[in-house]
Coordinates of C-alpha atoms in Angstrom, one line a residue:
C1016 CA 0.1 0.1 0.0
F1017 CA 2.9 2.4 0.6
N1018 CA 4.6 1.6 -2.5
A1019 CA 1.2 2.0 -4.3
L1020 CA 0.0 5.3 -2.8
D1021 CA 1.9 6.9 0.0
R1022 CA 5.4 7.1 -2.4
H1023 CA 3.7 8.9 -5.1
V1024 CA 2.1 11.3 -2.7
D1025 CA 5.5 12.1 -0.8
A1026 CA 6.8 12.9 -4.1
G1027 CA 4.4 15.7 -5.0
H1028 CA 2.5 13.5 -7.4
G1029 CA -0.8 13.4 -5.1
D1030 CA -3.2 15.1 -7.5
R1031 CA -2.1 12.9 -10.4
T1032 CA -5.3 10.3 -11.3
A1033 CA -4.9 7.1 -9.5
L1034 CA -8.6 5.3 -10.6
I1035 CA -11.0 5.9 -13.1
W1036 CA -14.4 4.0 -12.1
E1037 CA -17.0 3.5 -14.8
S1038 CA -20.1 1.6 -13.9
N1039 CA -22.3 -0.3 -15.5
D1040 CA -24.9 2.5 -16.5
G1041 CA -22.2 4.7 -17.3
T1042 CA -21.4 6.8 -13.9
L1043 CA -18.1 8.1 -13.9
L1044 CA -15.7 8.6 -10.6
N1045 CA -11.9 10.1 -10.8
F1046 CA -9.9 9.3 -7.9
T1047 CA -6.3 11.2 -7.5
Y1048 CA -3.7 9.5 -5.4
Q1049 CA -4.4 11.8 -2.8
D1050 CA -8.0 10.7 -2.7
L1051 CA -7.5 7.3 -3.0
L1052 CA -4.7 7.3 -0.1
T1053 CA -7.4 9.1 1.9
Q1054 CA -10.1 6.6 1.4
V1055 CA -7.6 3.8 2.1
C1056 CA -6.6 5.2 5.5
R1057 CA -10.5 5.7 6.6
V1058 CA -11.3 2.2 5.6
A1059 CA -8.1 0.8 7.4
D1060 CA -9.1 2.6 10.2
A1061 CA -12.5 1.7 10.5
M1062 CA -11.2 -2.2 10.1
Q1063 CA -9.0 -1.8 13.1
K1064 CA -11.3 0.6 15.5
K1065 CA -14.8 -0.5 14.2
L1066 CA -14.0 -4.4 13.8
G1067 CA -11.0 -4.8 15.9
L1068 CA -9.1 -6.3 12.7
A1069 CA -5.2 -6.5 13.4
K1070 CA -2.1 -7.8 11.4
G1071 CA -2.9 -11.6 10.3
D1072 CA -6.6 -11.1 10.6
R1073 CA -8.2 -12.7 7.8
I1074 CA -11.2 -11.3 5.9
I1075 CA -13.5 -12.0 2.5
I1076 CA -14.3 -9.4 0.0
F1077 CA -17.0 -10.5 -2.4
M1078 CA -18.1 -7.2 -4.0
P1079 CA -18.9 -6.1 -7.5
M1080 CA -16.1 -3.9 -9.6
V1081 CA -16.6 -0.9 -7.7
P1082 CA -14.0 1.4 -6.1
E1083 CA -15.0 0.2 -2.5
A1084 CA -13.7 -3.2 -3.6
V1085 CA -9.9 -1.7 -4.3
T1086 CA -10.0 0.3 -1.3
L1087 CA -10.5 -2.5 0.6
M1088 CA -8.0 -4.9 -0.7
L1089 CA -5.3 -1.9 -0.3
A1090 CA -6.7 -0.9 3.2
A1091 CA -5.9 -4.6 4.3
W1092 CA -2.3 -4.6 2.6
R1093 CA -1.8 -1.3 4.7
I1094 CA -2.3 -3.2 8.2
G1095 CA -1.2 -6.2 7.0
V1096 CA -4.7 -7.9 7.3
I1097 CA -5.2 -11.0 4.9
F1098 CA -7.8 -10.7 2.6
S1099 CA -9.4 -13.6 0.2
V1100 CA -11.4 -12.0 -2.7
I1101 CA -14.2 -14.3 -4.2
F1102 CA -15.8 -13.6 -7.6
S1103 CA -19.2 -12.1 -7.3
S1104 CA -20.4 -14.8 -9.5
F1105 CA -19.8 -17.7 -7.0
E1106 CA -22.9 -19.1 -5.2
T1107 CA -23.1 -20.2 -1.3
G1108 CA -21.4 -23.3 -1.1
P1109 CA -17.8 -22.1 -2.6
I1110 CA -18.1 -18.9 -0.6
K1111 CA -18.9 -20.8 2.6
E1112 CA -16.0 -23.4 2.0
R1113 CA -13.7 -20.1 1.6
I1114 CA -14.8 -18.7 4.4
E1115 CA -14.3 -22.0 6.8
H1116 CA -10.9 -22.7 5.2
T1117 CA -9.8 -19.0 6.0
G1118 CA -11.1 -18.6 9.2
A1119 CA -12.2 -15.2 8.4
K1120 CA -13.5 -12.4 10.9
V1121 CA -15.5 -10.2 8.7
V1122 CA -16.9 -10.4 5.2
F1123 CA -17.4 -7.4 3.0
T1124 CA -20.1 -7.2 0.5
A1125 CA -23.2 -5.4 -1.4
N1126 CA -26.5 -5.6 -1.4
G1127 CA -26.2 -6.4 -5.1
F1128 CA -25.2 -4.9 -8.5
Q1129 CA -26.1 -4.9 -12.2
R1130 CA -23.9 -6.6 -14.6
G1131 CA -24.9 -5.8 -18.5
P1132 CA -28.8 -6.2 -18.2
K1133 CA -28.9 -8.6 -15.6
M1134 CA -29.3 -7.7 -11.6
H1135 CA -27.2 -9.9 -9.1
S1136 CA -28.1 -10.1 -5.5
L1137 CA -24.9 -10.8 -3.2
K1138 CA -26.4 -10.2 0.3
P1139 CA -28.4 -13.4 0.7
R1140 CA -25.7 -15.7 -0.5
I1141 CA -23.4 -14.4 2.1
D1142 CA -26.3 -14.6 4.9
E1143 CA -26.5 -18.2 4.1
A1144 CA -22.9 -18.7 3.8
V1145 CA -21.6 -17.6 7.2
K1146 CA -24.0 -19.6 8.9
G1147 CA -22.1 -21.6 11.5
T1148 CA -19.0 -20.1 10.6
S1149 CA -16.0 -17.9 12.4
V1150 CA -17.7 -14.4 10.8
K1151 CA -18.4 -12.0 13.2
N1152 CA -19.0 -9.1 11.0
V1153 CA -20.9 -8.5 7.6
V1154 CA -20.2 -4.9 6.1
V1155 CA -22.8 -4.3 3.4
L1156 CA -22.1 -1.5 0.5
N1157 CA -25.7 -0.3 -0.8
R1158 CA -24.8 -0.6 -4.2
N1159 CA -28.2 -1.0 -5.7
G1160 CA -30.7 0.1 -3.1
E1161 CA -32.2 -3.3 -2.9
K1162 CA -33.6 -3.9 0.4
S1163 CA -31.2 -6.4 2.5
E1164 CA -32.3 -8.2 5.8
M1165 CA -29.6 -6.7 8.4
K1166 CA -28.8 -8.9 11.4
K1167 CA -28.3 -7.0 14.7
D1168 CA -25.0 -6.8 15.8
R1169 CA -23.4 -8.8 13.0
D1170 CA -24.2 -6.5 9.9
I1171 CA -23.1 -2.9 9.4
W1172 CA -24.0 -0.9 6.3
W1173 CA -20.8 0.7 4.5
N1174 CA -21.5 4.2 5.6
D1175 CA -21.8 3.4 9.1
F1176 CA -18.6 1.6 8.8
L1177 CA -16.6 4.5 7.7
S1178 CA -18.3 7.1 9.9
G1179 CA -15.9 8.6 12.2
A1180 CA -12.9 7.2 10.4
A1181 CA -9.5 8.8 10.7
D1182 CA -8.2 10.7 6.9
H1183 CA -4.7 9.3 7.3
I1184 CA -3.0 6.2 9.6
P1185 CA 0.5 4.8 8.8
A1186 CA 1.1 1.8 6.8
E1187 CA 2.3 -1.2 8.7
K1188 CA 5.9 -2.5 8.5
L1189 CA 5.6 -6.2 7.2
E1190 CA 8.3 -8.5 6.4
S1191 CA 8.8 -9.5 2.6
N1192 CA 7.6 -13.1 3.7
D1193 CA 4.2 -11.9 5.7
P1194 CA 1.1 -13.4 3.9
S1195 CA -0.2 -10.8 1.4
Y1196 CA -3.6 -12.6 0.1
I1197 CA -5.2 -16.0 -0.5
L1198 CA -6.7 -16.6 -3.7
Y1199 CA -8.2 -20.3 -4.6
T1200 CA -7.1 -22.6 -7.7
S1201 CA -10.2 -23.5 -9.7
G1202 CA -10.3 -26.9 -8.3
S1203 CA -10.1 -28.9 -11.2
T1204 CA -7.8 -31.5 -9.5
G1205 CA -9.5 -32.2 -6.4
G1206 CA -10.7 -29.3 -4.2
P1207 CA -9.7 -25.7 -4.5
K1208 CA -6.5 -24.9 -2.8
G1209 CA -5.9 -21.7 -1.0
M1210 CA -3.0 -20.4 -2.5
V1211 CA -0.8 -17.8 -0.2
H1212 CA 0.9 -15.0 -1.9
S1213 CA 3.6 -13.5 0.3
T1214 CA 3.8 -9.7 0.6
G1215 CA 7.3 -9.0 -1.1
G1216 CA 7.7 -11.3 -3.7
Y1217 CA 4.2 -10.7 -4.8
M1218 CA 4.5 -7.1 -5.2
T1219 CA 8.1 -7.0 -6.9
G1220 CA 7.1 -9.9 -9.2
V1221 CA 3.8 -7.7 -10.2
Y1222 CA 5.8 -4.7 -10.3
E1223 CA 8.9 -6.2 -12.4
S1224 CA 6.4 -8.2 -14.8
S1225 CA 4.2 -5.0 -15.8
R1226 CA 7.5 -3.2 -16.2
L1227 CA 8.7 -5.7 -18.9
V1228 CA 5.5 -6.7 -20.5
F1229 CA 3.6 -3.5 -20.4
Q1230 CA 6.4 -0.9 -20.3
L1231 CA 4.3 0.7 -18.0
R1232 CA 4.8 4.7 -17.6
S1233 CA 3.8 7.0 -15.1
D1234 CA 1.6 9.1 -17.7
D1235 CA -0.1 5.5 -19.0
I1236 CA -4.1 4.9 -18.7
F1237 CA -3.9 1.6 -18.4
W1238 CA -7.1 -0.8 -18.7
C1239 CA -6.9 -4.5 -17.4
T1240 CA -10.3 -6.0 -18.0
A1241 CA -9.9 -8.7 -15.4
D1242 CA -12.3 -8.9 -12.2
I1243 CA -10.7 -8.5 -9.1
G1244 CA -11.9 -11.9 -8.6
W1245 CA -9.2 -13.3 -10.2
V1246 CA -5.1 -13.3 -9.8
T1247 CA -4.8 -11.1 -13.1
G1248 CA -7.2 -8.4 -11.7
H1249 CA -5.8 -8.4 -8.0
S1250 CA -2.2 -7.9 -9.7
Y1251 CA -2.7 -5.7 -13.0
T1252 CA -6.4 -4.0 -12.3
V1253 CA -5.4 -3.0 -9.1
L1254 CA -1.7 -3.2 -8.1
A1255 CA 0.7 -3.1 -11.0
P1256 CA -0.6 0.5 -12.2
L1257 CA -0.7 2.1 -8.9
L1258 CA 3.0 0.9 -8.3
H1259 CA 4.2 2.5 -11.5
G1260 CA 2.3 5.5 -10.6
C1261 CA -0.2 5.4 -13.8
T1262 CA -3.9 5.9 -14.1
T1263 CA -6.1 2.2 -13.8
V1264 CA -9.4 2.2 -15.5
V1265 CA -11.9 0.1 -13.3
F1266 CA -15.2 -1.1 -15.1
E1267 CA -18.1 -2.7 -13.6
G1268 CA -20.0 -3.7 -16.4
M1269 CA -19.4 -5.8 -19.8
P1270 CA -17.6 -4.9 -22.8
S1271 CA -20.2 -5.7 -25.0
W1272 CA -23.0 -3.9 -23.5
P1273 CA -25.1 -2.2 -24.2
N1274 CA -23.5 -2.3 -27.6
K1275 CA -20.5 -4.5 -29.1
D1276 CA -18.7 -1.3 -29.2
R1277 CA -18.7 -0.5 -25.1
I1278 CA -14.9 -1.6 -25.1
W1279 CA -13.8 0.8 -27.8
E1280 CA -16.2 3.5 -26.3
I1281 CA -14.4 3.3 -23.0
I1282 CA -10.5 3.7 -24.9
D1283 CA -11.9 6.6 -26.6
R1284 CA -13.5 8.5 -23.6
H1285 CA -10.5 8.1 -21.1
K1286 CA -7.9 8.0 -23.8
I1287 CA -6.4 4.6 -22.6
T1288 CA -2.9 3.9 -24.0
V1289 CA -2.7 0.2 -22.8
L1290 CA -5.2 -2.2 -23.1
Y1291 CA -5.0 -6.0 -21.4
T1292 CA -7.6 -8.3 -22.1
A1293 CA -8.4 -11.9 -22.6
P1294 CA -7.9 -13.8 -25.9
T1295 CA -11.5 -14.9 -25.6
A1296 CA -12.4 -11.3 -25.6
I1297 CA -10.3 -10.9 -28.6
N1298 CA -11.8 -13.6 -30.7
D1299 CA -15.3 -12.3 -29.9
F1300 CA -14.2 -8.8 -31.1
V1301 CA -12.9 -10.3 -34.1
A1302 CA -16.1 -12.1 -34.9
T1303 CA -18.1 -8.9 -34.7
G1304 CA -15.9 -7.1 -37.3
S1305 CA -14.5 -3.7 -37.6
E1306 CA -17.6 -1.6 -38.0
W1307 CA -17.7 -1.3 -34.1
P1308 CA -14.1 -0.2 -33.3
D1309 CA -14.2 1.9 -36.5
K1310 CA -17.0 4.2 -34.7
H1311 CA -14.1 5.6 -32.3
N1312 CA -10.9 7.1 -32.5
L1313 CA -8.3 4.8 -30.7
N1314 CA -5.1 6.7 -31.6
S1315 CA -4.3 7.0 -27.7
L1316 CA -3.5 3.1 -27.8
R1317 CA 0.3 2.4 -27.8
L1318 CA 0.0 -1.3 -26.6
L1319 CA -2.8 -3.9 -27.0

């Protein structure tokens, strides 16, 4: 967290754009490095004071692609809390398995969200998954106005969670081999296995791979289309661009909705310089023909 945020603010780059968020319905939010650092500190302080979380404790993040999910990851890194992100399409069974395996004390989720044309409810899945587990609190982001059943003394709305939190707290000093996060394998050969990534090795690996492969520069506007539920999202949607002091784009929706040119529209609108996406997506774009990208100015792209 210090290397992703404080370092750039301390160097006088606090007004540089760190994160551009575009929602499913086209709502836009911009965060400077100072904005993001302040928000991350508030989340980290609330984790400690409201929830009693400390270095080595585990949490679950079951969230849509919203800025709050990014701040949760960075805040956990800031105070040495070990997180496990669960992809927002997972159902109750796999969620419960991961809660039980990690021994998580807190789950962060949203009531629901919309991806493309489809509405998704998250809170009911968490309510079922936490039964009989180590979870003491569930923090709920009101993402879509959907009514949620809130269990007394366990469930907390996001805004109440952040109420009174400090705008700045120092980053914990961690050893390079301290655990960073736990992410589960697909389970194609037996059950899913919780892979523990270390703090120093993971960070330097992400920094160096993004330097060599993407040649990231501080003036880049970088869009990795991967969801944070996958390791690619951890590494290249969240951490890599911030380590390099450039801008990361986080998108909640689908690249082909409401029209097949949504991905090219986003590139044009934000003047994205580096796009990192999946081969299956590229194949889908090829199949739709050139008429969709031809509608947009893609001259900002220097690397695909």
